[in-house]
JSON list of C-alpha atoms in Angstrom, two decimals:
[
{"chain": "A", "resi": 141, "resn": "UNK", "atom": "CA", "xyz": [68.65, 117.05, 90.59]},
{"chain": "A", "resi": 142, "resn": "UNK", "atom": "CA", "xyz": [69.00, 113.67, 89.33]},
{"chain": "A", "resi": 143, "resn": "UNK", "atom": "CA", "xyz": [68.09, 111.08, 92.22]},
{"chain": "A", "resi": 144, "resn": "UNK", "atom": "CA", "xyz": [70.55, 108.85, 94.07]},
{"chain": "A", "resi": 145, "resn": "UNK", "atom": "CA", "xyz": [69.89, 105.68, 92.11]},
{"chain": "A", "resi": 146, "resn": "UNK", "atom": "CA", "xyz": [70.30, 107.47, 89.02]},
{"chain": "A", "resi": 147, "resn": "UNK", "atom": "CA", "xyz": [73.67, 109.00, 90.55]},
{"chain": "A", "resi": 148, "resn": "UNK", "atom": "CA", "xyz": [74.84, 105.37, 91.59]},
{"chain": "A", "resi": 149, "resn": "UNK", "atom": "CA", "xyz": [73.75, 103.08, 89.17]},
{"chain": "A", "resi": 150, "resn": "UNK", "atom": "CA", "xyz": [76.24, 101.96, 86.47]},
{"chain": "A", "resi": 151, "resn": "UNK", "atom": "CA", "xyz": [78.74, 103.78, 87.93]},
{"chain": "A", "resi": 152, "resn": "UNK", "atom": "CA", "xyz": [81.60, 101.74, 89.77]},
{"chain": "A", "resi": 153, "resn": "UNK", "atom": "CA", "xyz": [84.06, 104.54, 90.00]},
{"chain": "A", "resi": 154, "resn": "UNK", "atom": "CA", "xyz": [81.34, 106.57, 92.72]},
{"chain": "A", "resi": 155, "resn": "UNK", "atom": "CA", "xyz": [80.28, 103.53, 93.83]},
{"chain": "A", "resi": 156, "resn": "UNK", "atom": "CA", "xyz": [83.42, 102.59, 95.35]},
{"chain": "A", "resi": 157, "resn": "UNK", "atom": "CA", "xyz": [84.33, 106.28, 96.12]},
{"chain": "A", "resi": 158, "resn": "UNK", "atom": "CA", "xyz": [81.41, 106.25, 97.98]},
{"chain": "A", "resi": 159, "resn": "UNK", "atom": "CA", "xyz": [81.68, 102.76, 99.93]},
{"chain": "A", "resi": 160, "resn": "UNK", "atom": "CA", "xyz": [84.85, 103.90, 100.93]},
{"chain": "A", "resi": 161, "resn": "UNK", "atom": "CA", "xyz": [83.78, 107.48, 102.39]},
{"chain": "A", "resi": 162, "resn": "UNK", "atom": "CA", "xyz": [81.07, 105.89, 103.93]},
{"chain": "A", "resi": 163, "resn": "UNK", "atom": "CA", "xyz": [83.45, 103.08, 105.63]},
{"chain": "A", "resi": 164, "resn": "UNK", "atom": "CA", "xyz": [85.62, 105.74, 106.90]},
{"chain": "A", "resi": 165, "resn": "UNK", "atom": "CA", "xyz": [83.02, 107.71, 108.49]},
{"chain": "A", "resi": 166, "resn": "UNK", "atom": "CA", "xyz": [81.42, 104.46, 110.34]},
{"chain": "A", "resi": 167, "resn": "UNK", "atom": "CA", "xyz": [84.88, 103.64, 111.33]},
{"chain": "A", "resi": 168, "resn": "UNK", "atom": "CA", "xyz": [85.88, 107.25, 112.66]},
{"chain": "A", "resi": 169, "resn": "UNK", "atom": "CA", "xyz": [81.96, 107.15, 114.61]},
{"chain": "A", "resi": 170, "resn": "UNK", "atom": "CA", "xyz": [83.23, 103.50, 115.99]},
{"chain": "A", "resi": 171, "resn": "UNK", "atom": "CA", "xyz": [86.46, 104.66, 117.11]},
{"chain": "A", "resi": 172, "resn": "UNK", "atom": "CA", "xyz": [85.39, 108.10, 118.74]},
{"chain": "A", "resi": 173, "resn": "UNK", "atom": "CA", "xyz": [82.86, 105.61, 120.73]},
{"chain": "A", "resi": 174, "resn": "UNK", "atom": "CA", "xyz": [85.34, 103.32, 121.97]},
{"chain": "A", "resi": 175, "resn": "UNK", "atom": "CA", "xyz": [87.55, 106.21, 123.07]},
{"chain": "A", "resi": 176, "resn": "UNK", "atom": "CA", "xyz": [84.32, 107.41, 125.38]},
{"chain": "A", "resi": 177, "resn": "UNK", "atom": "CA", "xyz": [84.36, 103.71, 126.80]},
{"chain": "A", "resi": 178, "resn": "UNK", "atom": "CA", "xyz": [88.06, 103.94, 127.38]},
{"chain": "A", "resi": 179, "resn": "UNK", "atom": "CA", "xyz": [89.13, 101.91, 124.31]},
{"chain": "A", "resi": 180, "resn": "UNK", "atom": "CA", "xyz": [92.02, 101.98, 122.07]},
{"chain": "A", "resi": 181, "resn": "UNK", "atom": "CA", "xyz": [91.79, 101.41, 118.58]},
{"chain": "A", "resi": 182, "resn": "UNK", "atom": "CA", "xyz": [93.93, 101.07, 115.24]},
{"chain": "A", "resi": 183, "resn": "UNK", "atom": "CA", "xyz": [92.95, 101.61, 112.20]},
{"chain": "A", "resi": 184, "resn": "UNK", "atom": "CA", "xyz": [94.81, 99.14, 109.38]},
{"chain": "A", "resi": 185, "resn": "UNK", "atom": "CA", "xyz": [95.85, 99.07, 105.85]},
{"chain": "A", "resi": 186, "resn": "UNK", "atom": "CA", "xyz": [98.06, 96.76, 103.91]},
{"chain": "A", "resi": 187, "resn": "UNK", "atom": "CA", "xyz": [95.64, 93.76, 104.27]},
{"chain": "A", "resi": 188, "resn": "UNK", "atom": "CA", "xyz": [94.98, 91.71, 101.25]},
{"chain": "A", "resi": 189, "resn": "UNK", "atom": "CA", "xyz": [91.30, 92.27, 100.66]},
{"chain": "A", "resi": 190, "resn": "UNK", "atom": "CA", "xyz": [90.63, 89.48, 98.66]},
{"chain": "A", "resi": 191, "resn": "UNK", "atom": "CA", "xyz": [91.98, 87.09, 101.78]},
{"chain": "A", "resi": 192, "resn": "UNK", "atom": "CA", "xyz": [89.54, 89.40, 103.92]},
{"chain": "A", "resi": 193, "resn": "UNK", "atom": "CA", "xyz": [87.16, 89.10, 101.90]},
{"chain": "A", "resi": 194, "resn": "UNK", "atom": "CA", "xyz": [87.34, 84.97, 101.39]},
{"chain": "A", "resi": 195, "resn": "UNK", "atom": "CA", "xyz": [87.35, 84.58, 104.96]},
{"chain": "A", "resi": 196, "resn": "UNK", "atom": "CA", "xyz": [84.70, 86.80, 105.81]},
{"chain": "A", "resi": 197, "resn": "UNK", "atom": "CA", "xyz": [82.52, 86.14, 102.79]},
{"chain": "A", "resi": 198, "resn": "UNK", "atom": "CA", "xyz": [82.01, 89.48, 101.73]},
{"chain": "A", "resi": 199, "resn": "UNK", "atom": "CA", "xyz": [79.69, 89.42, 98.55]},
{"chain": "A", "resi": 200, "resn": "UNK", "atom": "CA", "xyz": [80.78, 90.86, 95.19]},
{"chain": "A", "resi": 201, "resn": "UNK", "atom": "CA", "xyz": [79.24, 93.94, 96.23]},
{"chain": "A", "resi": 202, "resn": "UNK", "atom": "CA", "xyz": [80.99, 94.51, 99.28]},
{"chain": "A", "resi": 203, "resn": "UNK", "atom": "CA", "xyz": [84.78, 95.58, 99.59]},
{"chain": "A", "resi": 204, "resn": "UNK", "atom": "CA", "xyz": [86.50, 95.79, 102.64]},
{"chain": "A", "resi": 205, "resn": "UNK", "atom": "CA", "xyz": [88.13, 99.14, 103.31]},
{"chain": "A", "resi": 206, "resn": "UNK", "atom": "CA", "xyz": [89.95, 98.95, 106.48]},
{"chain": "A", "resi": 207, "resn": "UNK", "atom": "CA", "xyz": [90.99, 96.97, 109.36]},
{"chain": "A", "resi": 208, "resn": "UNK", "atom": "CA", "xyz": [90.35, 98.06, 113.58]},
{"chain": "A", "resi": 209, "resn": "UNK", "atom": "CA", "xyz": [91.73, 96.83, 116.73]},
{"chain": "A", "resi": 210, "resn": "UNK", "atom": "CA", "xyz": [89.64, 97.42, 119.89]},
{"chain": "A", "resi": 211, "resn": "UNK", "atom": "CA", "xyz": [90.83, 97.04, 122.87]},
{"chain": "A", "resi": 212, "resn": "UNK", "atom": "CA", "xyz": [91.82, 97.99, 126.46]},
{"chain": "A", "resi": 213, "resn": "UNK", "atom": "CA", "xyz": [95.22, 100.21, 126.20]},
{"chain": "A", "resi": 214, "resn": "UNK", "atom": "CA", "xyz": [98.46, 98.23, 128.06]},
{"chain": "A", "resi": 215, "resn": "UNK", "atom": "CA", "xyz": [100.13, 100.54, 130.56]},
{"chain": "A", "resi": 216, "resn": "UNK", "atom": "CA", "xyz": [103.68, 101.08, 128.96]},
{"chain": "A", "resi": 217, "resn": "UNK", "atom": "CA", "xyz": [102.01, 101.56, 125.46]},
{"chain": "A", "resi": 218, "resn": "UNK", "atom": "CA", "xyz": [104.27, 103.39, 123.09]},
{"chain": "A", "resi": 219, "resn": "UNK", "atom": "CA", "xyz": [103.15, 107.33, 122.93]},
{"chain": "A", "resi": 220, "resn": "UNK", "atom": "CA", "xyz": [101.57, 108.42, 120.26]},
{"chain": "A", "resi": 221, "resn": "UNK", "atom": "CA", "xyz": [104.34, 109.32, 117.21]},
{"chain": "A", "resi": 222, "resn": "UNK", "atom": "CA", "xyz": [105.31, 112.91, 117.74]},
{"chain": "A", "resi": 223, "resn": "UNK", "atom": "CA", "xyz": [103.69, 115.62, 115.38]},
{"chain": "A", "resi": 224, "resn": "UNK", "atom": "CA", "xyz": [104.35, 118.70, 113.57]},
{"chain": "A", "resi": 225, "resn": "UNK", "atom": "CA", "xyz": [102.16, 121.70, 115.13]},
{"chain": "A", "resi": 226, "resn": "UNK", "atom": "CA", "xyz": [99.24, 122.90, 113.88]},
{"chain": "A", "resi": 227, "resn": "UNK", "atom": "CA", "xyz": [100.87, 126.27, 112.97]},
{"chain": "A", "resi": 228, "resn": "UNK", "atom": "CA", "xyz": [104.01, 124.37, 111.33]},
{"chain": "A", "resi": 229, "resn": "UNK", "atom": "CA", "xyz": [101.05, 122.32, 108.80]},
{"chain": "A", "resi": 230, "resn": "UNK", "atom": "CA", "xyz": [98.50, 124.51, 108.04]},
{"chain": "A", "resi": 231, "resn": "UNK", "atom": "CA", "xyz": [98.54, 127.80, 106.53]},
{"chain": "A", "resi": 232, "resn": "UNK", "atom": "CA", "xyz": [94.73, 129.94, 105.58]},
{"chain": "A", "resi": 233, "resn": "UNK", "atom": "CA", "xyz": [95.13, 131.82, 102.02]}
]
């Protein structure tokens, strides 16, 4: 087993790959707690992440993944898209 350092080090590709699975993670943990509080949220692509990361003076190091809204859902919202069924998506070999 070589040790995470070793894994890591040198290595921008996992790195990244890894910053960005870890990102996602925090940000599904952060939105599944705002839903228990009552919150909406929205995750966002399509930024410019060097802008993002000018004006919030990310480091080298750190890369900004995604984007959330927070906040208190407006009455009136617009529903949720409509989606395919489970059975119409997903098929077990």
């Amino acid at each position: 087993f070589r040790s995470a350092d070793a894994l890591y080090t040198g290595n921008a590709r996992i790195q990244r790959d890894e910053a960005v699975r870890s990102a996602t993670f925090g940000a599904a943990t952060l939105m599944f707690a705002a839903a228990a509080h009552s919150f909406a949220t929205g995750a966002m692509v399509g930024f410019d992440p060097d802008k993002v990361a000018r004006e919030f003076r990310l480091s080298p190091n750190e890369i900004p993944v995604l984007l959330m809204t927070v906040g208190a859902a407006l009455p009136g919202n617009w529903p949720q898209k409509p989606r395919r069924s489970l059975q119409e998506v997903l098929e077990f070999a």
